[in-house]
Amino acid sequence: MTFDQTRWVWRNGDIIAWNEANTHVSAHALHYGSGVFEGMRCYETDDGSAVFCLDAHLDRLYNSASVYGIEIPYAREELADAICEVIRQNEFSSCYVRPLCYYGSSTLGVHPAGCPVEVVILTWPWAAYLGAESLEKGVRVTVSPWLKFHSQMIPTTAKACGQYLNSILAVRDAVSRGFDEALLLDTDGHIAEGSGENLFIVRDGQLVTNDERHSILLGITRDVVMQIARDLGYRVETGALRLDELLNADEAFFTGTAAEVTPIREVDGVPINDGHPGPVTEQIQEIFFAATSGRDRRYKDWLHLVAPQQVEISYQ
Ligand SMILES: Cc1ncc(COP(=O)(O)O)c(C=O)c1O
């Protein structure tokens, strides 16, 4: 990915040029990771560009912020409008959207007392997160030597900047050993999640995923996929996922805003089933993209149009 095509950034209420979107080196968040963020995707649809699950992402952003005492000085509607505005200004028909709310510069005591809350929104085009072939052929993952931190240490349901150091350790290790992505276990030895994705397994025609008891971020794509799977008539269960269950699964896949629905074809060299994406994964992936593109009208409420169609007013 690159930022080459991004010309405008939203910062604290204004659209500013990319080159001007700087922050001071004394910003609290730069030192301690004290910020919260979201990752959304805007997709091209027949009705124009639309942000997928904007409401759910904004809900999570405000919830993450409240965990860390970050008071976002903008109403939800203002941030929703700002997101659409910065997409429009950059003239993106599809892109990734990154709102970030962080403690700025005032003190470098650990307690961010008095630090202003800075709010920015970045957008950029972002193709398949785990590589060009990942959606079609699936990815090779490895079980990370790094455990996912327990939610009593840091609340995993919040999406906060500093929390991603754990993911960075895991993914750097995985990639350095030739894998596409890391799979982190929780402190009880069950599977938690990928460095930036939730996990589903398919077993006997039924889907299983875990939940917040296993120190995961409760993914919005996870919710979307559970809904799609139930609408397709599959049973979906939530509970602990053991490594041996994954290795013996009929199918497995990751979900995430960036990773979308990515099949897993191999875990530490062991193929999942025959090492190819399975039919349930492919079916869910197909409906997922029909939903994001607006082709499947059942899911049109998940799309928030960037430029709602103007009502034609005729003047006599
Ligand atoms: C650690 C982690 N888990 C899961 C997810 C998937 O969440 P979502 O589907 O809301 O993007 C993400 C992506 O943001 C993530 O970073």
mmCIF file of C-alpha atoms and ligand atoms in Angstrom:
data_model
loop_
_atom_site.group_PDB
_atom_site.id
_atom_site.type_symbol
_atom_site.label_atom_id
_atom_site.label_comp_id
_atom_site.label_asym_id
_atom_site.label_seq_id
_atom_site.Cartn_x
_atom_site.Cartn_y
_atom_site.Cartn_z
ATOM 1 C CA MET A 1 0.000 0.000 0.000
ATOM 2 C CA THR A 2 1.057 3.612 -0.439
ATOM 3 C CA PHE A 3 -0.265 7.018 0.458
ATOM 4 C CA ASP A 4 0.663 8.351 -2.994
ATOM 5 C CA GLN A 5 -2.903 9.078 -4.005
ATOM 6 C CA THR A 6 -4.021 10.759 -0.788
ATOM 7 C CA ARG A 7 -4.074 14.527 -1.071
ATOM 8 C CA TRP A 8 -6.297 15.560 1.811
ATOM 9 C CA VAL A 9 -6.597 14.690 5.475
ATOM 10 C CA TRP A 10 -9.264 15.721 7.966
ATOM 11 C CA ARG A 11 -7.800 17.121 11.172
ATOM 12 C CA ASN A 12 -9.686 18.649 14.075
ATOM 13 C CA GLY A 13 -12.512 19.930 11.927
ATOM 14 C CA ASP A 14 -10.610 20.999 8.822
ATOM 15 C CA ILE A 15 -9.580 19.410 5.582
ATOM 16 C CA ILE A 16 -5.857 20.015 5.216
ATOM 17 C CA ALA A 17 -3.203 19.023 2.705
ATOM 18 C CA TRP A 18 -1.411 15.700 3.262
ATOM 19 C CA ASN A 19 1.955 17.438 3.779
ATOM 20 C CA GLU A 20 0.542 19.605 6.511
ATOM 21 C CA ALA A 21 -0.959 16.801 8.547
ATOM 22 C CA ASN A 22 1.869 16.662 11.095
ATOM 23 C CA THR A 23 1.922 16.157 14.837
ATOM 24 C CA HIS A 24 4.420 17.310 17.461
ATOM 25 C CA VAL A 25 7.131 14.929 18.713
ATOM 26 C CA SER A 26 5.941 15.566 22.272
ATOM 27 C CA ALA A 27 2.477 14.143 21.575
ATOM 28 C CA HIS A 28 1.514 11.788 24.401
ATOM 29 C CA ALA A 29 0.288 9.149 21.956
ATOM 30 C CA LEU A 30 3.631 8.977 20.191
ATOM 31 C CA HIS A 31 5.326 8.033 23.469
ATOM 32 C CA TYR A 32 2.707 5.817 25.081
ATOM 33 C CA GLY A 33 0.337 4.682 22.331
ATOM 34 C CA SER A 34 -2.507 6.596 23.960
ATOM 35 C CA GLY A 35 -4.939 6.768 21.098
ATOM 36 C CA VAL A 36 -7.864 4.860 19.674
ATOM 37 C CA PHE A 37 -8.726 4.287 16.075
ATOM 38 C CA GLU A 38 -10.933 2.543 13.567
ATOM 39 C CA GLY A 39 -10.379 0.854 10.268
ATOM 40 C CA MET A 40 -13.240 0.968 7.788
ATOM 41 C CA ARG A 41 -13.561 0.361 4.099
ATOM 42 C CA CYS A 42 -15.390 2.423 1.545
ATOM 43 C CA TYR A 43 -16.568 0.371 -1.436
ATOM 44 C CA GLU A 44 -17.786 1.278 -4.890
ATOM 45 C CA THR A 45 -21.479 0.498 -5.382
ATOM 46 C CA ASP A 46 -23.983 1.203 -8.161
ATOM 47 C CA ASP A 47 -25.358 4.035 -6.038
ATOM 48 C CA GLY A 48 -21.908 5.572 -5.538
ATOM 49 C CA SER A 49 -19.188 5.058 -2.958
ATOM 50 C CA ALA A 50 -20.345 3.789 0.410
ATOM 51 C CA VAL A 51 -18.692 3.201 3.774
ATOM 52 C CA PHE A 52 -19.371 -0.318 5.000
ATOM 53 C CA CYS A 53 -20.814 -0.592 8.530
ATOM 54 C CA LEU A 54 -20.060 3.023 9.370
ATOM 55 C CA ASP A 55 -22.398 3.024 12.389
ATOM 56 C CA ALA A 56 -20.851 -0.052 13.962
ATOM 57 C CA HIS A 57 -17.353 1.371 13.484
ATOM 58 C CA LEU A 58 -18.331 4.689 15.030
ATOM 59 C CA ASP A 59 -19.934 2.856 17.972
ATOM 60 C CA ARG A 60 -16.700 0.987 18.545
ATOM 61 C CA LEU A 61 -14.599 4.149 18.183
ATOM 62 C CA TYR A 62 -16.565 5.976 20.881
ATOM 63 C CA ASN A 63 -16.521 2.884 23.110
ATOM 64 C CA SER A 64 -12.758 2.478 22.703
ATOM 65 C CA ALA A 65 -12.309 6.166 23.487
ATOM 66 C CA SER A 66 -14.386 5.980 26.640
ATOM 67 C CA VAL A 67 -12.266 3.057 27.925
ATOM 68 C CA TYR A 68 -9.221 5.333 27.814
ATOM 69 C CA GLY A 69 -11.007 8.482 28.976
ATOM 70 C CA ILE A 70 -10.572 10.090 25.568
ATOM 71 C CA GLU A 71 -13.390 12.559 25.117
ATOM 72 C CA ILE A 72 -13.891 12.918 21.395
ATOM 73 C CA PRO A 73 -14.804 16.562 20.879
ATOM 74 C CA TYR A 74 -17.077 15.785 17.912
ATOM 75 C CA ALA A 75 -20.531 14.303 17.697
ATOM 76 C CA ARG A 76 -21.009 11.043 15.798
ATOM 77 C CA GLU A 77 -22.798 12.827 12.962
ATOM 78 C CA GLU A 78 -19.893 15.266 12.629
ATOM 79 C CA LEU A 79 -17.398 12.413 12.328
ATOM 80 C CA ALA A 80 -19.660 10.567 9.877
ATOM 81 C CA ASP A 81 -19.864 13.712 7.733
ATOM 82 C CA ALA A 82 -16.124 14.293 8.053
ATOM 83 C CA ILE A 83 -15.378 10.746 6.861
ATOM 84 C CA CYS A 84 -17.554 11.240 3.790
ATOM 85 C CA GLU A 85 -16.085 14.662 3.148
ATOM 86 C CA VAL A 86 -12.466 13.504 3.168
ATOM 87 C CA ILE A 87 -13.311 10.584 0.863
ATOM 88 C CA ARG A 88 -15.032 12.985 -1.517
ATOM 89 C CA GLN A 89 -12.161 15.490 -1.425
ATOM 90 C CA ASN A 90 -9.661 12.763 -2.274
ATOM 91 C CA GLU A 91 -11.967 11.583 -5.051
ATOM 92 C CA PHE A 92 -11.698 7.961 -3.973
ATOM 93 C CA SER A 93 -14.341 5.578 -5.250
ATOM 94 C CA SER A 94 -13.068 2.929 -2.839
ATOM 95 C CA CYS A 95 -10.553 3.227 -0.039
ATOM 96 C CA TYR A 96 -9.632 2.361 3.514
ATOM 97 C CA VAL A 97 -10.652 4.874 6.192
ATOM 98 C CA ARG A 98 -8.681 5.446 9.379
ATOM 99 C CA PRO A 99 -10.125 7.783 12.027
ATOM 100 C CA LEU A 100 -7.646 8.249 14.885
ATOM 101 C CA CYS A 101 -8.252 10.048 18.192
ATOM 102 C CA TYR A 102 -5.188 10.536 20.333
ATOM 103 C CA TYR A 103 -3.745 12.469 23.214
ATOM 104 C CA GLY A 104 -1.658 15.326 21.902
ATOM 105 C CA SER A 105 1.003 17.455 23.482
ATOM 106 C CA SER A 106 0.886 18.814 27.038
ATOM 107 C CA THR A 107 2.576 16.431 29.452
ATOM 108 C CA LEU A 108 4.686 13.312 29.217
ATOM 109 C CA GLY A 109 3.594 12.021 32.572
ATOM 110 C CA VAL A 110 1.934 8.672 32.028
ATOM 111 C CA HIS A 111 -1.391 10.143 33.115
ATOM 112 C CA PRO A 112 -2.446 12.194 30.084
ATOM 113 C CA ALA A 113 -3.851 14.979 32.271
ATOM 114 C CA GLY A 114 -4.469 18.095 30.236
ATOM 115 C CA CYS A 115 -3.467 16.571 26.905
ATOM 116 C CA PRO A 116 -5.695 17.780 24.108
ATOM 117 C CA VAL A 117 -7.593 15.142 22.138
ATOM 118 C CA GLU A 118 -6.573 15.333 18.506
ATOM 119 C CA VAL A 119 -8.806 13.778 15.857
ATOM 120 C CA VAL A 120 -7.671 12.929 12.351
ATOM 121 C CA ILE A 121 -9.121 10.928 9.489
ATOM 122 C CA LEU A 122 -6.856 9.393 6.873
ATOM 123 C CA THR A 123 -7.987 7.625 3.722
ATOM 124 C CA TRP A 124 -6.024 5.682 1.149
ATOM 125 C CA PRO A 125 -6.628 2.998 -1.450
ATOM 126 C CA TRP A 126 -5.827 -0.413 0.017
ATOM 127 C CA ALA A 127 -6.046 -3.629 -1.967
ATOM 128 C CA ALA A 128 -6.170 -7.129 -0.445
ATOM 129 C CA TYR A 129 -4.512 -6.812 2.991
ATOM 130 C CA LEU A 130 -2.756 -10.168 2.999
ATOM 131 C CA GLY A 131 -1.548 -10.004 -0.590
ATOM 132 C CA ALA A 132 -3.002 -10.201 -4.059
ATOM 133 C CA GLU A 133 -3.699 -13.934 -4.071
ATOM 134 C CA SER A 134 -4.856 -14.235 -0.477
ATOM 135 C CA LEU A 135 -8.590 -13.881 -1.094
ATOM 136 C CA GLU A 136 -8.592 -16.494 -3.809
ATOM 137 C CA LYS A 137 -6.004 -19.024 -2.682
ATOM 138 C CA GLY A 138 -5.892 -18.523 1.066
ATOM 139 C CA VAL A 139 -3.034 -17.718 3.426
ATOM 140 C CA ARG A 140 -0.387 -19.644 5.313
ATOM 141 C CA VAL A 141 -0.342 -18.877 9.014
ATOM 142 C CA THR A 142 1.823 -19.792 11.961
ATOM 143 C CA VAL A 143 1.027 -20.033 15.642
ATOM 144 C CA SER A 144 2.830 -17.138 17.260
ATOM 145 C CA PRO A 145 5.266 -17.566 20.128
ATOM 146 C CA TRP A 146 3.695 -14.339 21.439
ATOM 147 C CA LEU A 147 0.467 -14.776 23.377
ATOM 148 C CA LYS A 148 -2.453 -12.401 22.982
ATOM 149 C CA PHE A 149 -2.573 -10.264 26.131
ATOM 150 C CA HIS A 150 -5.435 -11.106 28.446
ATOM 151 C CA SER A 151 -8.362 -8.700 28.474
ATOM 152 C CA GLN A 152 -7.808 -8.145 32.184
ATOM 153 C CA MET A 153 -4.426 -6.678 31.265
ATOM 154 C CA ILE A 154 -5.657 -4.452 28.463
ATOM 155 C CA PRO A 155 -9.275 -4.500 27.295
ATOM 156 C CA THR A 156 -9.080 -6.322 23.986
ATOM 157 C CA THR A 157 -12.515 -5.130 22.878
ATOM 158 C CA ALA A 158 -11.133 -1.593 22.596
ATOM 159 C CA LYS A 159 -9.158 -0.740 19.481
ATOM 160 C CA ALA A 160 -6.299 1.280 20.898
ATOM 161 C CA CYS A 161 -2.965 2.217 19.367
ATOM 162 C CA GLY A 162 -0.544 0.803 21.968
ATOM 163 C CA GLN A 163 -2.315 -2.560 21.980
ATOM 164 C CA TYR A 164 -0.988 -3.203 18.497
ATOM 165 C CA LEU A 165 2.573 -3.686 19.745
ATOM 166 C CA ASN A 166 1.471 -7.244 20.582
ATOM 167 C CA SER A 167 0.239 -7.709 17.011
ATOM 168 C CA ILE A 168 3.421 -6.171 15.596
ATOM 169 C CA LEU A 169 5.608 -8.643 17.496
ATOM 170 C CA ALA A 170 3.487 -11.528 16.238
ATOM 171 C CA VAL A 171 3.265 -10.520 12.581
ATOM 172 C CA ARG A 172 6.934 -9.585 12.340
ATOM 173 C CA ASP A 173 7.864 -12.991 13.687
ATOM 174 C CA ALA A 174 5.457 -14.755 11.301
ATOM 175 C CA VAL A 175 6.650 -12.894 8.206
ATOM 176 C CA SER A 176 10.313 -13.368 9.153
ATOM 177 C CA ARG A 177 9.656 -17.116 9.161
ATOM 178 C CA GLY A 178 8.008 -16.993 5.735
ATOM 179 C CA PHE A 179 4.330 -17.012 6.735
ATOM 180 C CA ASP A 180 1.597 -14.599 5.702
ATOM 181 C CA GLU A 181 0.065 -14.016 9.108
ATOM 182 C CA ALA A 182 0.342 -14.930 12.787
ATOM 183 C CA LEU A 183 -2.256 -16.653 14.907
ATOM 184 C CA LEU A 184 -2.071 -15.726 18.571
ATOM 185 C CA LEU A 185 -3.155 -18.013 21.400
ATOM 186 C CA ASP A 186 -4.715 -16.593 24.547
ATOM 187 C CA THR A 187 -3.224 -17.074 27.997
ATOM 188 C CA ASP A 188 -5.292 -20.276 28.459
ATOM 189 C CA GLY A 189 -3.842 -21.835 25.311
ATOM 190 C CA HIS A 190 -6.956 -21.397 23.202
ATOM 191 C CA ILE A 191 -6.849 -19.567 19.909
ATOM 192 C CA ALA A 192 -7.430 -15.812 20.222
ATOM 193 C CA GLU A 193 -7.081 -14.232 16.780
ATOM 194 C CA GLY A 194 -4.753 -13.111 14.017
ATOM 195 C CA SER A 195 -2.625 -9.983 14.372
ATOM 196 C CA GLY A 196 -5.448 -8.061 12.703
ATOM 197 C CA GLU A 197 -8.249 -10.572 12.066
ATOM 198 C CA ASN A 198 -10.783 -12.808 13.766
ATOM 199 C CA LEU A 199 -10.923 -16.527 13.062
ATOM 200 C CA PHE A 200 -13.735 -18.833 11.979
ATOM 201 C CA ILE A 201 -13.587 -22.557 11.502
ATOM 202 C CA VAL A 202 -16.081 -24.662 9.587
ATOM 203 C CA ARG A 203 -16.805 -28.121 10.925
ATOM 204 C CA ASP A 204 -19.552 -30.472 9.738
ATOM 205 C CA GLY A 205 -21.320 -27.642 7.949
ATOM 206 C CA GLN A 206 -21.360 -25.432 11.020
ATOM 207 C CA LEU A 207 -19.331 -22.290 11.763
ATOM 208 C CA VAL A 208 -17.510 -21.724 15.017
ATOM 209 C CA THR A 209 -15.812 -18.559 16.212
ATOM 210 C CA ASN A 210 -14.697 -17.359 19.616
ATOM 211 C CA ASP A 211 -15.667 -14.239 21.563
ATOM 212 C CA GLU A 212 -14.449 -11.674 24.097
ATOM 213 C CA ARG A 213 -13.763 -14.423 26.668
ATOM 214 C CA HIS A 214 -10.779 -15.284 24.485
ATOM 215 C CA SER A 215 -9.209 -11.824 24.470
ATOM 216 C CA ILE A 216 -10.217 -10.826 20.962
ATOM 217 C CA LEU A 217 -11.282 -7.612 19.348
ATOM 218 C CA LEU A 218 -14.958 -8.142 18.588
ATOM 219 C CA GLY A 219 -14.672 -7.625 14.865
ATOM 220 C CA ILE A 220 -17.366 -5.938 12.873
ATOM 221 C CA THR A 221 -16.660 -8.220 9.915
ATOM 222 C CA ARG A 222 -17.095 -11.112 12.358
ATOM 223 C CA ASP A 223 -20.642 -9.882 13.103
ATOM 224 C CA VAL A 224 -21.333 -9.389 9.404
ATOM 225 C CA VAL A 225 -20.128 -12.905 8.586
ATOM 226 C CA MET A 226 -22.174 -14.446 11.399
ATOM 227 C CA GLN A 227 -25.265 -12.729 9.980
ATOM 228 C CA ILE A 228 -24.508 -13.816 6.417
ATOM 229 C CA ALA A 229 -23.840 -17.402 7.519
ATOM 230 C CA ARG A 230 -27.103 -17.587 9.486
ATOM 231 C CA ASP A 231 -28.999 -16.136 6.531
ATOM 232 C CA LEU A 232 -27.481 -18.904 4.407
ATOM 233 C CA GLY A 233 -28.888 -21.411 6.873
ATOM 234 C CA TYR A 234 -25.660 -22.340 8.657
ATOM 235 C CA ARG A 235 -25.514 -22.811 12.375
ATOM 236 C CA VAL A 236 -23.007 -20.446 13.991
ATOM 237 C CA GLU A 237 -21.598 -21.176 17.412
ATOM 238 C CA THR A 238 -19.365 -19.091 19.639
ATOM 239 C CA GLY A 239 -16.995 -20.753 22.034
ATOM 240 C CA ALA A 240 -13.373 -21.646 22.679
ATOM 241 C CA LEU A 241 -11.330 -22.633 19.626
ATOM 242 C CA ARG A 242 -8.596 -25.172 20.222
ATOM 243 C CA LEU A 243 -5.605 -25.522 17.963
ATOM 244 C CA ASP A 244 -6.345 -29.177 17.228
ATOM 245 C CA GLU A 245 -9.871 -28.167 16.154
ATOM 246 C CA LEU A 246 -8.385 -25.719 13.689
ATOM 247 C CA LEU A 247 -5.938 -28.279 12.327
ATOM 248 C CA ASN A 248 -8.749 -30.793 11.855
ATOM 249 C CA ALA A 249 -11.300 -28.285 10.567
ATOM 250 C CA ASP A 250 -13.015 -28.712 7.210
ATOM 251 C CA GLU A 251 -12.307 -25.058 6.481
ATOM 252 C CA ALA A 252 -10.948 -21.994 8.241
ATOM 253 C CA PHE A 253 -10.903 -18.316 7.397
ATOM 254 C CA PHE A 254 -9.992 -14.910 8.787
ATOM 255 C CA THR A 255 -12.342 -11.943 8.910
ATOM 256 C CA GLY A 256 -11.440 -8.281 9.228
ATOM 257 C CA THR A 257 -12.080 -4.953 7.603
ATOM 258 C CA ALA A 258 -8.646 -5.009 6.012
ATOM 259 C CA ALA A 259 -8.483 -8.779 5.402
ATOM 260 C CA GLU A 260 -12.193 -9.049 4.448
ATOM 261 C CA VAL A 261 -12.906 -12.816 4.227
ATOM 262 C CA THR A 262 -9.559 -14.544 3.718
ATOM 263 C CA PRO A 263 -9.344 -18.338 3.556
ATOM 264 C CA ILE A 264 -6.629 -20.049 5.619
ATOM 265 C CA ARG A 265 -5.013 -22.834 3.683
ATOM 266 C CA GLU A 266 -2.244 -23.947 6.005
ATOM 267 C CA VAL A 267 -1.203 -23.684 9.655
ATOM 268 C CA ASP A 268 2.501 -24.250 10.345
ATOM 269 C CA GLY A 269 2.810 -26.385 7.248
ATOM 270 C CA VAL A 270 -0.303 -28.472 7.979
ATOM 271 C CA PRO A 271 -2.897 -28.009 5.222
ATOM 272 C CA ILE A 272 -6.464 -27.278 6.290
ATOM 273 C CA ASN A 273 -8.362 -30.112 4.632
ATOM 274 C CA ASP A 274 -6.895 -30.310 1.102
ATOM 275 C CA GLY A 275 -5.155 -26.936 1.398
ATOM 276 C CA HIS A 276 -7.656 -25.103 -0.786
ATOM 277 C CA PRO A 277 -10.431 -22.685 0.204
ATOM 278 C CA GLY A 278 -13.556 -24.700 0.978
ATOM 279 C CA PRO A 279 -17.080 -24.251 -0.387
ATOM 280 C CA VAL A 280 -18.572 -22.636 2.716
ATOM 281 C CA THR A 281 -15.784 -20.071 2.887
ATOM 282 C CA GLU A 282 -16.197 -19.323 -0.816
ATOM 283 C CA GLN A 283 -19.949 -18.961 -0.482
ATOM 284 C CA ILE A 284 -19.635 -16.579 2.475
ATOM 285 C CA GLN A 285 -16.910 -14.613 0.737
ATOM 286 C CA GLU A 286 -19.111 -14.229 -2.327
ATOM 287 C CA ILE A 287 -22.077 -12.933 -0.338
ATOM 288 C CA PHE A 288 -19.768 -10.681 1.671
ATOM 289 C CA PHE A 289 -18.566 -8.960 -1.498
ATOM 290 C CA ALA A 290 -22.118 -8.839 -2.834
ATOM 291 C CA ALA A 291 -23.021 -6.992 0.375
ATOM 292 C CA THR A 292 -20.066 -4.580 0.257
ATOM 293 C CA SER A 293 -20.753 -3.763 -3.382
ATOM 294 C CA GLY A 294 -24.473 -3.254 -2.774
ATOM 295 C CA ARG A 295 -25.379 -6.066 -5.192
ATOM 296 C CA ASP A 296 -27.130 -8.013 -2.449
ATOM 297 C CA ARG A 297 -29.936 -5.647 -1.489
ATOM 298 C CA ARG A 298 -30.673 -7.569 1.721
ATOM 299 C CA TYR A 299 -27.662 -5.902 3.232
ATOM 300 C CA LYS A 300 -28.060 -2.396 1.847
ATOM 301 C CA ASP A 301 -28.441 -0.967 5.361
ATOM 302 C CA TRP A 302 -24.779 -1.798 5.996
ATOM 303 C CA LEU A 303 -23.794 0.766 3.371
ATOM 304 C CA HIS A 304 -23.537 4.460 4.138
ATOM 305 C CA LEU A 305 -23.426 6.426 0.911
ATOM 306 C CA VAL A 306 -20.621 8.978 0.781
ATOM 307 C CA ALA A 307 -22.626 11.322 -1.394
ATOM 308 C CA PRO A 308 -26.297 10.575 -0.936
ATOM 309 C CA GLN A 309 -28.181 11.054 -4.156
ATOM 310 C CA GLN A 310 -29.399 14.617 -4.403
ATOM 311 C CA VAL A 311 -33.127 15.122 -4.681
ATOM 312 C CA GLU A 312 -33.734 17.009 -7.907
ATOM 313 C CA ILE A 313 -35.471 20.285 -7.256
ATOM 314 C CA SER A 314 -36.934 21.932 -10.292
ATOM 315 C CA TYR A 315 -37.445 25.660 -10.303
ATOM 316 C CA GLN A 316 -40.165 27.124 -12.479
HETATM 317 C C1 LIG B 1 -6.651 -7.544 16.423
HETATM 318 C C2 LIG B 1 -7.807 -7.496 15.478
HETATM 319 N N1 LIG B 1 -8.758 -8.447 15.538
HETATM 320 C C3 LIG B 1 -9.805 -8.461 14.716
HETATM 321 C C4 LIG B 1 -9.969 -7.488 13.753
HETATM 322 C C5 LIG B 1 -11.158 -7.507 12.852
HETATM 323 O O1 LIG B 1 -12.022 -6.452 13.204
HETATM 324 P P1 LIG B 1 -12.970 -5.769 12.142
HETATM 325 O O2 LIG B 1 -13.713 -6.864 11.466
HETATM 326 O O3 LIG B 1 -13.862 -4.900 12.962
HETATM 327 O O4 LIG B 1 -12.112 -5.001 11.218
HETATM 328 C C6 LIG B 1 -9.007 -6.482 13.644
HETATM 329 C C7 LIG B 1 -9.142 -5.447 12.622
HETATM 330 O O5 LIG B 1 -9.316 -4.321 12.903
HETATM 331 C C8 LIG B 1 -7.914 -6.480 14.536
HETATM 332 O O6 LIG B 1 -6.985 -5.525 14.458
#
